[in-house]
């Protein structure tokens, strides 16, 4: 089983890049299942139904979200679709779901989305407690488990990796838009990377216009963010599982 993970897709130009790159990688690498983080795909904040459908049409099986889940009100019309999940540690009663179980090659893949609490400005429940509840709920109902931990702090993500070693098969981080080079297989049990990176404008400050970002840093005035133009890069990761032995074999980082 080969699972492709595409990091935060930033803006409509990032979506266009994903539409080209996902089918290419799927074909070249014999990918079976694709997870993309779509929380920045519509204008840098949120997702629309049109983009959600475009991502599914180009090969995504699941779209995960993050702190910009509610950035576009359009989301309320399709949040109940099975292929979109939002952080599971929002308060009880919030619309949408925090995980989904998907069929692929006669296997069931549980995909879970959580949001961090360090420097995130989101009043979420404790992800370290929430994940235990979820794993209990889905016990015996899946073959492989994958977690998108959408968080700012590297320490919080690394801690989650160690916390879930041997309990979740694949853990990847999103949100910082910078791919980290720390991919590893923890205790030969859990594939882990702190951040997959972004798919969005390359000449930018994490996808945003350089001039606007510099003005904010120089003046501290609340200049409105603007997406950067120009060519896009795609940061992604491929996770390979040996289905017979049910072990993680390999993690490959990709930049295109
Ligand atoms: Fe984010």
PDB file of C-alpha atoms and ligand atoms in Angstrom:
ATOM      1  CA  UNK A   1       0.000   0.000   0.000  1.00  0.00           C
ATOM      2  CA  UNK A   2       1.367   3.401  -0.970  1.00  0.00           C
ATOM      3  CA  UNK A   3      -0.171   6.508   0.552  1.00  0.00           C
ATOM      4  CA  UNK A   4       0.565   9.955  -0.860  1.00  0.00           C
ATOM      5  CA  UNK A   5       0.191  12.953   1.441  1.00  0.00           C
ATOM      6  CA  UNK A   6       0.081  16.464  -0.013  1.00  0.00           C
ATOM      7  CA  UNK A   7       0.781  19.237   2.495  1.00  0.00           C
ATOM      8  CA  UNK A   8      -1.299  22.420   2.894  1.00  0.00           C
ATOM      9  CA  UNK A   9      -2.519  23.499  -0.541  1.00  0.00           C
ATOM     10  CA  UNK A  10      -2.245  27.286  -0.587  1.00  0.00           C
ATOM     11  CA  UNK A  11      -4.597  29.301  -2.793  1.00  0.00           C
ATOM     12  CA  UNK A  12      -6.066  28.620  -6.207  1.00  0.00           C
ATOM     13  CA  UNK A  13      -2.627  28.446  -7.863  1.00  0.00           C
ATOM     14  CA  UNK A  14      -1.712  25.730  -5.349  1.00  0.00           C
ATOM     15  CA  UNK A  15      -4.883  23.871  -6.340  1.00  0.00           C
ATOM     16  CA  UNK A  16      -3.885  24.138 -10.016  1.00  0.00           C
ATOM     17  CA  UNK A  17      -0.438  22.729  -9.150  1.00  0.00           C
ATOM     18  CA  UNK A  18      -2.060  19.863  -7.197  1.00  0.00           C
ATOM     19  CA  UNK A  19      -4.306  19.094 -10.173  1.00  0.00           C
ATOM     20  CA  UNK A  20      -1.202  18.558 -12.316  1.00  0.00           C
ATOM     21  CA  UNK A  21       1.063  16.884  -9.785  1.00  0.00           C
ATOM     22  CA  UNK A  22      -1.294  14.447  -8.009  1.00  0.00           C
ATOM     23  CA  UNK A  23      -2.180  12.447 -11.158  1.00  0.00           C
ATOM     24  CA  UNK A  24       1.519  12.441 -12.167  1.00  0.00           C
ATOM     25  CA  UNK A  25       2.766  11.113  -8.821  1.00  0.00           C
ATOM     26  CA  UNK A  26      -0.097   8.619  -8.593  1.00  0.00           C
ATOM     27  CA  UNK A  27       0.868   7.141 -11.934  1.00  0.00           C
ATOM     28  CA  UNK A  28       4.662   7.238 -11.522  1.00  0.00           C
ATOM     29  CA  UNK A  29       4.687   5.849  -7.989  1.00  0.00           C
ATOM     30  CA  UNK A  30       1.674   3.501  -8.115  1.00  0.00           C
ATOM     31  CA  UNK A  31      -0.090   5.361  -5.345  1.00  0.00           C
ATOM     32  CA  UNK A  32      -3.144   3.683  -3.824  1.00  0.00           C
ATOM     33  CA  UNK A  33      -4.522   6.373  -1.535  1.00  0.00           C
ATOM     34  CA  UNK A  34      -4.171  10.172  -1.406  1.00  0.00           C
ATOM     35  CA  UNK A  35      -4.643  12.542   1.528  1.00  0.00           C
ATOM     36  CA  UNK A  36      -4.457  16.309   1.037  1.00  0.00           C
ATOM     37  CA  UNK A  37      -4.689  19.146   3.504  1.00  0.00           C
ATOM     38  CA  UNK A  38      -7.108  21.688   2.027  1.00  0.00           C
ATOM     39  CA  UNK A  39      -7.528  24.251   4.783  1.00  0.00           C
ATOM     40  CA  UNK A  40      -5.706  27.028   2.871  1.00  0.00           C
ATOM     41  CA  UNK A  41      -6.898  26.147  -0.613  1.00  0.00           C
ATOM     42  CA  UNK A  42      -9.499  28.900  -1.136  1.00  0.00           C
ATOM     43  CA  UNK A  43      -7.728  32.272  -1.188  1.00  0.00           C
ATOM     44  CA  UNK A  44      -5.342  31.063   1.529  1.00  0.00           C
ATOM     45  CA  UNK A  45      -8.076  30.544   4.126  1.00  0.00           C
ATOM     46  CA  UNK A  46     -10.664  27.779   4.026  1.00  0.00           C
ATOM     47  CA  UNK A  47     -12.063  25.691   1.202  1.00  0.00           C
ATOM     48  CA  UNK A  48     -15.008  25.961  -1.180  1.00  0.00           C
ATOM     49  CA  UNK A  49     -17.176  23.181  -2.604  1.00  0.00           C
ATOM     50  CA  UNK A  50     -15.757  23.828  -6.067  1.00  0.00           C
ATOM     51  CA  UNK A  51     -12.183  23.312  -4.846  1.00  0.00           C
ATOM     52  CA  UNK A  52     -13.171  20.298  -2.734  1.00  0.00           C
ATOM     53  CA  UNK A  53     -14.604  18.647  -5.872  1.00  0.00           C
ATOM     54  CA  UNK A  54     -11.548  19.603  -7.922  1.00  0.00           C
ATOM     55  CA  UNK A  55      -9.274  17.957  -5.344  1.00  0.00           C
ATOM     56  CA  UNK A  56     -11.357  14.772  -5.390  1.00  0.00           C
ATOM     57  CA  UNK A  57     -11.456  14.776  -9.194  1.00  0.00           C
ATOM     58  CA  UNK A  58      -7.672  14.976  -9.465  1.00  0.00           C
ATOM     59  CA  UNK A  59      -7.204  11.987  -7.175  1.00  0.00           C
ATOM     60  CA  UNK A  60      -7.578  12.933  -3.505  1.00  0.00           C
ATOM     61  CA  UNK A  61      -9.394  10.345  -1.381  1.00  0.00           C
ATOM     62  CA  UNK A  62      -9.610  12.481   1.755  1.00  0.00           C
ATOM     63  CA  UNK A  63      -9.254  16.201   2.463  1.00  0.00           C
ATOM     64  CA  UNK A  64      -8.114  17.200   5.947  1.00  0.00           C
ATOM     65  CA  UNK A  65      -8.471  20.642   7.505  1.00  0.00           C
ATOM     66  CA  UNK A  66      -7.063  22.826  10.318  1.00  0.00           C
ATOM     67  CA  UNK A  67      -7.381  26.250  11.940  1.00  0.00           C
ATOM     68  CA  UNK A  68      -8.949  27.723   8.769  1.00  0.00           C
ATOM     69  CA  UNK A  69     -11.662  25.050   8.532  1.00  0.00           C
ATOM     70  CA  UNK A  70     -14.430  27.663   8.758  1.00  0.00           C
ATOM     71  CA  UNK A  71     -12.636  30.291   6.630  1.00  0.00           C
ATOM     72  CA  UNK A  72     -15.241  30.066   3.840  1.00  0.00           C
ATOM     73  CA  UNK A  73     -18.900  29.684   4.788  1.00  0.00           C
ATOM     74  CA  UNK A  74     -19.351  27.417   1.770  1.00  0.00           C
ATOM     75  CA  UNK A  75     -17.977  24.577   3.913  1.00  0.00           C
ATOM     76  CA  UNK A  76     -21.237  24.222   5.823  1.00  0.00           C
ATOM     77  CA  UNK A  77     -22.891  22.886   2.648  1.00  0.00           C
ATOM     78  CA  UNK A  78     -20.491  19.925   2.232  1.00  0.00           C
ATOM     79  CA  UNK A  79     -18.879  19.336   5.649  1.00  0.00           C
ATOM     80  CA  UNK A  80     -20.902  16.109   5.978  1.00  0.00           C
ATOM     81  CA  UNK A  81     -19.435  14.586   2.829  1.00  0.00           C
ATOM     82  CA  UNK A  82     -17.449  11.476   3.815  1.00  0.00           C
ATOM     83  CA  UNK A  83     -14.264  12.672   2.071  1.00  0.00           C
ATOM     84  CA  UNK A  84     -13.701  15.739   4.243  1.00  0.00           C
ATOM     85  CA  UNK A  85     -12.654  15.699   7.873  1.00  0.00           C
ATOM     86  CA  UNK A  86     -11.883  18.558  10.247  1.00  0.00           C
ATOM     87  CA  UNK A  87      -9.890  18.548  13.514  1.00  0.00           C
ATOM     88  CA  UNK A  88     -11.466  16.007  15.869  1.00  0.00           C
ATOM     89  CA  UNK A  89     -10.690  18.059  18.965  1.00  0.00           C
ATOM     90  CA  UNK A  90     -13.214  20.811  18.303  1.00  0.00           C
ATOM     91  CA  UNK A  91     -15.839  20.970  21.050  1.00  0.00           C
ATOM     92  CA  UNK A  92     -18.589  18.336  21.070  1.00  0.00           C
ATOM     93  CA  UNK A  93     -21.571  19.216  18.875  1.00  0.00           C
ATOM     94  CA  UNK A  94     -19.585  21.108  16.230  1.00  0.00           C
ATOM     95  CA  UNK A  95     -20.590  20.100  12.693  1.00  0.00           C
ATOM     96  CA  UNK A  96     -18.457  17.682  10.722  1.00  0.00           C
ATOM     97  CA  UNK A  97     -16.344  14.743  11.817  1.00  0.00           C
ATOM     98  CA  UNK A  98     -12.780  14.352  13.023  1.00  0.00           C
ATOM     99  CA  UNK A  99     -11.995  11.058  11.346  1.00  0.00           C
ATOM    100  CA  UNK A 100     -13.161   8.749   8.592  1.00  0.00           C
ATOM    101  CA  UNK A 101     -12.565   5.112   7.695  1.00  0.00           C
ATOM    102  CA  UNK A 102     -11.946   4.487   4.001  1.00  0.00           C
ATOM    103  CA  UNK A 103     -11.714   1.320   1.895  1.00  0.00           C
ATOM    104  CA  UNK A 104      -8.647   0.832  -0.268  1.00  0.00           C
ATOM    105  CA  UNK A 105      -7.319  -2.404  -1.794  1.00  0.00           C
ATOM    106  CA  UNK A 106      -9.400  -4.523   0.604  1.00  0.00           C
ATOM    107  CA  UNK A 107      -7.968  -2.644   3.571  1.00  0.00           C
ATOM    108  CA  UNK A 108      -9.593  -0.093   5.804  1.00  0.00           C
ATOM    109  CA  UNK A 109      -7.665   3.112   6.419  1.00  0.00           C
ATOM    110  CA  UNK A 110      -8.664   5.288   9.374  1.00  0.00           C
ATOM    111  CA  UNK A 111      -7.694   8.912   8.741  1.00  0.00           C
ATOM    112  CA  UNK A 112      -7.791  11.203  11.765  1.00  0.00           C
ATOM    113  CA  UNK A 113      -7.331  14.996  11.903  1.00  0.00           C
ATOM    114  CA  UNK A 114      -6.270  16.828  15.072  1.00  0.00           C
ATOM    115  CA  UNK A 115      -5.224  20.403  15.771  1.00  0.00           C
ATOM    116  CA  UNK A 116      -2.460  21.481  18.139  1.00  0.00           C
ATOM    117  CA  UNK A 117      -2.871  23.922  21.005  1.00  0.00           C
ATOM    118  CA  UNK A 118       0.503  25.666  21.113  1.00  0.00           C
ATOM    119  CA  UNK A 119       0.401  29.093  19.373  1.00  0.00           C
ATOM    120  CA  UNK A 120      -2.675  28.146  17.355  1.00  0.00           C
ATOM    121  CA  UNK A 121      -5.301  30.611  18.621  1.00  0.00           C
ATOM    122  CA  UNK A 122      -7.956  27.893  18.520  1.00  0.00           C
ATOM    123  CA  UNK A 123      -9.874  26.914  21.642  1.00  0.00           C
ATOM    124  CA  UNK A 124      -9.732  23.189  21.056  1.00  0.00           C
ATOM    125  CA  UNK A 125      -9.842  20.202  23.383  1.00  0.00           C
ATOM    126  CA  UNK A 126      -6.604  18.487  24.365  1.00  0.00           C
ATOM    127  CA  UNK A 127      -5.478  16.477  21.299  1.00  0.00           C
ATOM    128  CA  UNK A 128      -3.490  14.058  23.485  1.00  0.00           C
ATOM    129  CA  UNK A 129      -6.672  13.101  25.335  1.00  0.00           C
ATOM    130  CA  UNK A 130      -8.917  13.173  22.261  1.00  0.00           C
ATOM    131  CA  UNK A 131      -6.775  10.722  20.289  1.00  0.00           C
ATOM    132  CA  UNK A 132      -7.196   8.087  23.027  1.00  0.00           C
ATOM    133  CA  UNK A 133     -10.984   8.431  22.801  1.00  0.00           C
ATOM    134  CA  UNK A 134     -10.888   8.079  19.023  1.00  0.00           C
ATOM    135  CA  UNK A 135      -8.588   5.039  19.048  1.00  0.00           C
ATOM    136  CA  UNK A 136     -10.952   3.377  21.527  1.00  0.00           C
ATOM    137  CA  UNK A 137     -13.983   4.237  19.359  1.00  0.00           C
ATOM    138  CA  UNK A 138     -12.479   2.805  16.161  1.00  0.00           C
ATOM    139  CA  UNK A 139     -10.785  -0.214  17.747  1.00  0.00           C
ATOM    140  CA  UNK A 140     -11.043  -3.284  15.475  1.00  0.00           C
ATOM    141  CA  UNK A 141     -12.627  -1.302  12.646  1.00  0.00           C
ATOM    142  CA  UNK A 142      -9.533  -0.529  10.552  1.00  0.00           C
ATOM    143  CA  UNK A 143      -6.285  -1.991   9.221  1.00  0.00           C
ATOM    144  CA  UNK A 144      -4.134   1.154   9.082  1.00  0.00           C
ATOM    145  CA  UNK A 145      -4.374   4.461  10.912  1.00  0.00           C
ATOM    146  CA  UNK A 146      -3.102   7.832   9.708  1.00  0.00           C
ATOM    147  CA  UNK A 147      -3.037  11.100  11.652  1.00  0.00           C
ATOM    148  CA  UNK A 148      -2.764  14.631  10.245  1.00  0.00           C
ATOM    149  CA  UNK A 149      -1.659  16.698  13.239  1.00  0.00           C
ATOM    150  CA  UNK A 150      -2.184  20.314  12.204  1.00  0.00           C
ATOM    151  CA  UNK A 151       0.043  22.236  14.587  1.00  0.00           C
ATOM    152  CA  UNK A 152       2.535  25.080  14.820  1.00  0.00           C
ATOM    153  CA  UNK A 153       5.040  23.859  17.388  1.00  0.00           C
ATOM    154  CA  UNK A 154       7.556  21.227  16.338  1.00  0.00           C
ATOM    155  CA  UNK A 155       7.770  20.076  19.974  1.00  0.00           C
ATOM    156  CA  UNK A 156       4.027  19.429  20.189  1.00  0.00           C
ATOM    157  CA  UNK A 157       4.137  17.398  16.984  1.00  0.00           C
ATOM    158  CA  UNK A 158       7.237  15.413  17.987  1.00  0.00           C
ATOM    159  CA  UNK A 159       5.655  14.724  21.386  1.00  0.00           C
ATOM    160  CA  UNK A 160       2.543  13.404  19.629  1.00  0.00           C
ATOM    161  CA  UNK A 161       4.743  11.155  17.498  1.00  0.00           C
ATOM    162  CA  UNK A 162       6.293   9.566  20.578  1.00  0.00           C
ATOM    163  CA  UNK A 163       2.943   9.446  22.381  1.00  0.00           C
ATOM    164  CA  UNK A 164       1.377   7.430  19.571  1.00  0.00           C
ATOM    165  CA  UNK A 165       4.332   5.230  18.594  1.00  0.00           C
ATOM    166  CA  UNK A 166       2.978   1.743  17.991  1.00  0.00           C
ATOM    167  CA  UNK A 167      -0.612   2.988  18.262  1.00  0.00           C
ATOM    168  CA  UNK A 168      -0.968   4.970  15.011  1.00  0.00           C
ATOM    169  CA  UNK A 169       0.757   3.753  11.822  1.00  0.00           C
ATOM    170  CA  UNK A 170       1.443   7.074  10.084  1.00  0.00           C
ATOM    171  CA  UNK A 171       1.683  10.518  11.680  1.00  0.00           C
ATOM    172  CA  UNK A 172       2.355  13.598   9.609  1.00  0.00           C
ATOM    173  CA  UNK A 173       2.290  17.253  10.560  1.00  0.00           C
ATOM    174  CA  UNK A 174       0.819  20.144   8.591  1.00  0.00           C
ATOM    175  CA  UNK A 175       0.309  23.911   9.086  1.00  0.00           C
ATOM    176  CA  UNK A 176       3.835  25.403   9.015  1.00  0.00           C
ATOM    177  CA  UNK A 177       4.061  25.147   5.190  1.00  0.00           C
ATOM    178  CA  UNK A 178       7.746  24.206   5.496  1.00  0.00           C
ATOM    179  CA  UNK A 179       8.757  20.603   4.864  1.00  0.00           C
ATOM    180  CA  UNK A 180      10.944  19.171   7.606  1.00  0.00           C
ATOM    181  CA  UNK A 181      13.736  16.681   6.926  1.00  0.00           C
ATOM    182  CA  UNK A 182      13.082  14.571  10.031  1.00  0.00           C
ATOM    183  CA  UNK A 183      11.098  11.718   8.533  1.00  0.00           C
ATOM    184  CA  UNK A 184      11.691   8.512  10.474  1.00  0.00           C
ATOM    185  CA  UNK A 185      10.119   5.266  11.537  1.00  0.00           C
ATOM    186  CA  UNK A 186       9.706   5.392  15.294  1.00  0.00           C
ATOM    187  CA  UNK A 187      10.646   2.079  16.935  1.00  0.00           C
ATOM    188  CA  UNK A 188      10.021   0.353  13.583  1.00  0.00           C
ATOM    189  CA  UNK A 189       6.329   0.884  14.155  1.00  0.00           C
ATOM    190  CA  UNK A 190       5.167   4.398  13.305  1.00  0.00           C
ATOM    191  CA  UNK A 191       6.095   6.519  10.299  1.00  0.00           C
ATOM    192  CA  UNK A 192       6.542  10.116  11.357  1.00  0.00           C
ATOM    193  CA  UNK A 193       7.365  13.535   9.848  1.00  0.00           C
ATOM    194  CA  UNK A 194       6.960  16.882  11.633  1.00  0.00           C
ATOM    195  CA  UNK A 195       5.650  18.742   8.566  1.00  0.00           C
ATOM    196  CA  UNK A 196       4.896  17.697   5.010  1.00  0.00           C
ATOM    197  CA  UNK A 197       5.236  21.287   3.724  1.00  0.00           C
ATOM    198  CA  UNK A 198       3.014  23.184   1.297  1.00  0.00           C
ATOM    199  CA  UNK A 199       1.767  23.156  -2.255  1.00  0.00           C
ATOM    200  CA  UNK A 200       1.645  26.803  -3.203  1.00  0.00           C
ATOM    201  CA  UNK A 201       3.571  29.839  -4.499  1.00  0.00           C
ATOM    202  CA  UNK A 202       7.321  29.256  -4.186  1.00  0.00           C
ATOM    203  CA  UNK A 203       8.516  32.872  -4.092  1.00  0.00           C
ATOM    204  CA  UNK A 204       6.569  33.841  -1.003  1.00  0.00           C
ATOM    205  CA  UNK A 205       6.445  33.867   2.776  1.00  0.00           C
ATOM    206  CA  UNK A 206       4.715  30.513   3.372  1.00  0.00           C
ATOM    207  CA  UNK A 207       2.453  31.193   0.387  1.00  0.00           C
ATOM    208  CA  UNK A 208       1.775  34.863   1.088  1.00  0.00           C
ATOM    209  CA  UNK A 209       3.021  37.937  -0.803  1.00  0.00           C
ATOM    210  CA  UNK A 210       6.547  38.875   0.297  1.00  0.00           C
ATOM    211  CA  UNK A 211       5.934  42.667   0.231  1.00  0.00           C
ATOM    212  CA  UNK A 212       2.866  42.402   2.461  1.00  0.00           C
ATOM    213  CA  UNK A 213       4.621  40.084   4.900  1.00  0.00           C
ATOM    214  CA  UNK A 214       7.640  42.377   5.126  1.00  0.00           C
ATOM    215  CA  UNK A 215       5.417  45.399   5.709  1.00  0.00           C
ATOM    216  CA  UNK A 216       3.739  43.576   8.615  1.00  0.00           C
ATOM    217  CA  UNK A 217       7.073  42.661  10.150  1.00  0.00           C
ATOM    218  CA  UNK A 218       8.631  46.083   9.552  1.00  0.00           C
ATOM    219  CA  UNK A 219       5.753  48.222  10.750  1.00  0.00           C
ATOM    220  CA  UNK A 220       3.689  45.831  12.944  1.00  0.00           C
ATOM    221  CA  UNK A 221       0.625  47.395  11.268  1.00  0.00           C
ATOM    222  CA  UNK A 222      -2.235  45.005  10.390  1.00  0.00           C
ATOM    223  CA  UNK A 223      -1.625  44.922   6.631  1.00  0.00           C
ATOM    224  CA  UNK A 224      -4.093  42.534   4.933  1.00  0.00           C
ATOM    225  CA  UNK A 225      -2.491  39.281   3.791  1.00  0.00           C
ATOM    226  CA  UNK A 226      -2.409  38.633   0.070  1.00  0.00           C
ATOM    227  CA  UNK A 227      -1.537  35.396  -1.725  1.00  0.00           C
ATOM    228  CA  UNK A 228       1.745  35.441  -3.612  1.00  0.00           C
ATOM    229  CA  UNK A 229       1.780  35.041  -7.379  1.00  0.00           C
ATOM    230  CA  UNK A 230       4.208  33.102  -9.540  1.00  0.00           C
ATOM    231  CA  UNK A 231       5.078  29.437  -9.919  1.00  0.00           C
ATOM    232  CA  UNK A 232       4.112  26.891  -7.293  1.00  0.00           C
ATOM    233  CA  UNK A 233       6.014  24.096  -5.630  1.00  0.00           C
ATOM    234  CA  UNK A 234       4.470  20.919  -4.324  1.00  0.00           C
ATOM    235  CA  UNK A 235       5.717  19.363  -1.079  1.00  0.00           C
ATOM    236  CA  UNK A 236       4.522  15.844  -0.432  1.00  0.00           C
ATOM    237  CA  UNK A 237       5.390  12.538   1.219  1.00  0.00           C
ATOM    238  CA  UNK A 238       4.884   8.935   0.200  1.00  0.00           C
ATOM    239  CA  UNK A 239       4.380   6.347   2.944  1.00  0.00           C
ATOM    240  CA  UNK A 240       4.852   2.733   1.942  1.00  0.00           C
ATOM    241  CA  UNK A 241       3.326  -0.124   3.939  1.00  0.00           C
ATOM    242  CA  UNK A 242       4.089  -3.831   3.536  1.00  0.00           C
ATOM    243  CA  UNK A 243       0.583  -5.291   3.500  1.00  0.00           C
ATOM    244  CA  UNK A 244       1.673  -8.865   4.276  1.00  0.00           C
ATOM    245  CA  UNK A 245       3.794  -7.985   7.280  1.00  0.00           C
ATOM    246  CA  UNK A 246       1.652  -4.937   8.083  1.00  0.00           C
ATOM    247  CA  UNK A 247       4.770  -2.884   8.646  1.00  0.00           C
ATOM    248  CA  UNK A 248       5.828   0.573   7.527  1.00  0.00           C
ATOM    249  CA  UNK A 249       8.600   0.180   4.986  1.00  0.00           C
ATOM    250  CA  UNK A 250       9.575   3.596   3.765  1.00  0.00           C
ATOM    251  CA  UNK A 251       8.905   7.347   3.851  1.00  0.00           C
ATOM    252  CA  UNK A 252       9.888   9.407   0.824  1.00  0.00           C
ATOM    253  CA  UNK A 253       9.824  13.209   0.755  1.00  0.00           C
ATOM    254  CA  UNK A 254       9.008  14.874  -2.560  1.00  0.00           C
ATOM    255  CA  UNK A 255       9.333  18.429  -3.854  1.00  0.00           C
ATOM    256  CA  UNK A 256       8.110  19.253  -7.347  1.00  0.00           C
TER     257      UNK A 256
HETATM  258 FE1  LIG B   1      -3.126  26.002   9.352  1.00  0.00          FE
END
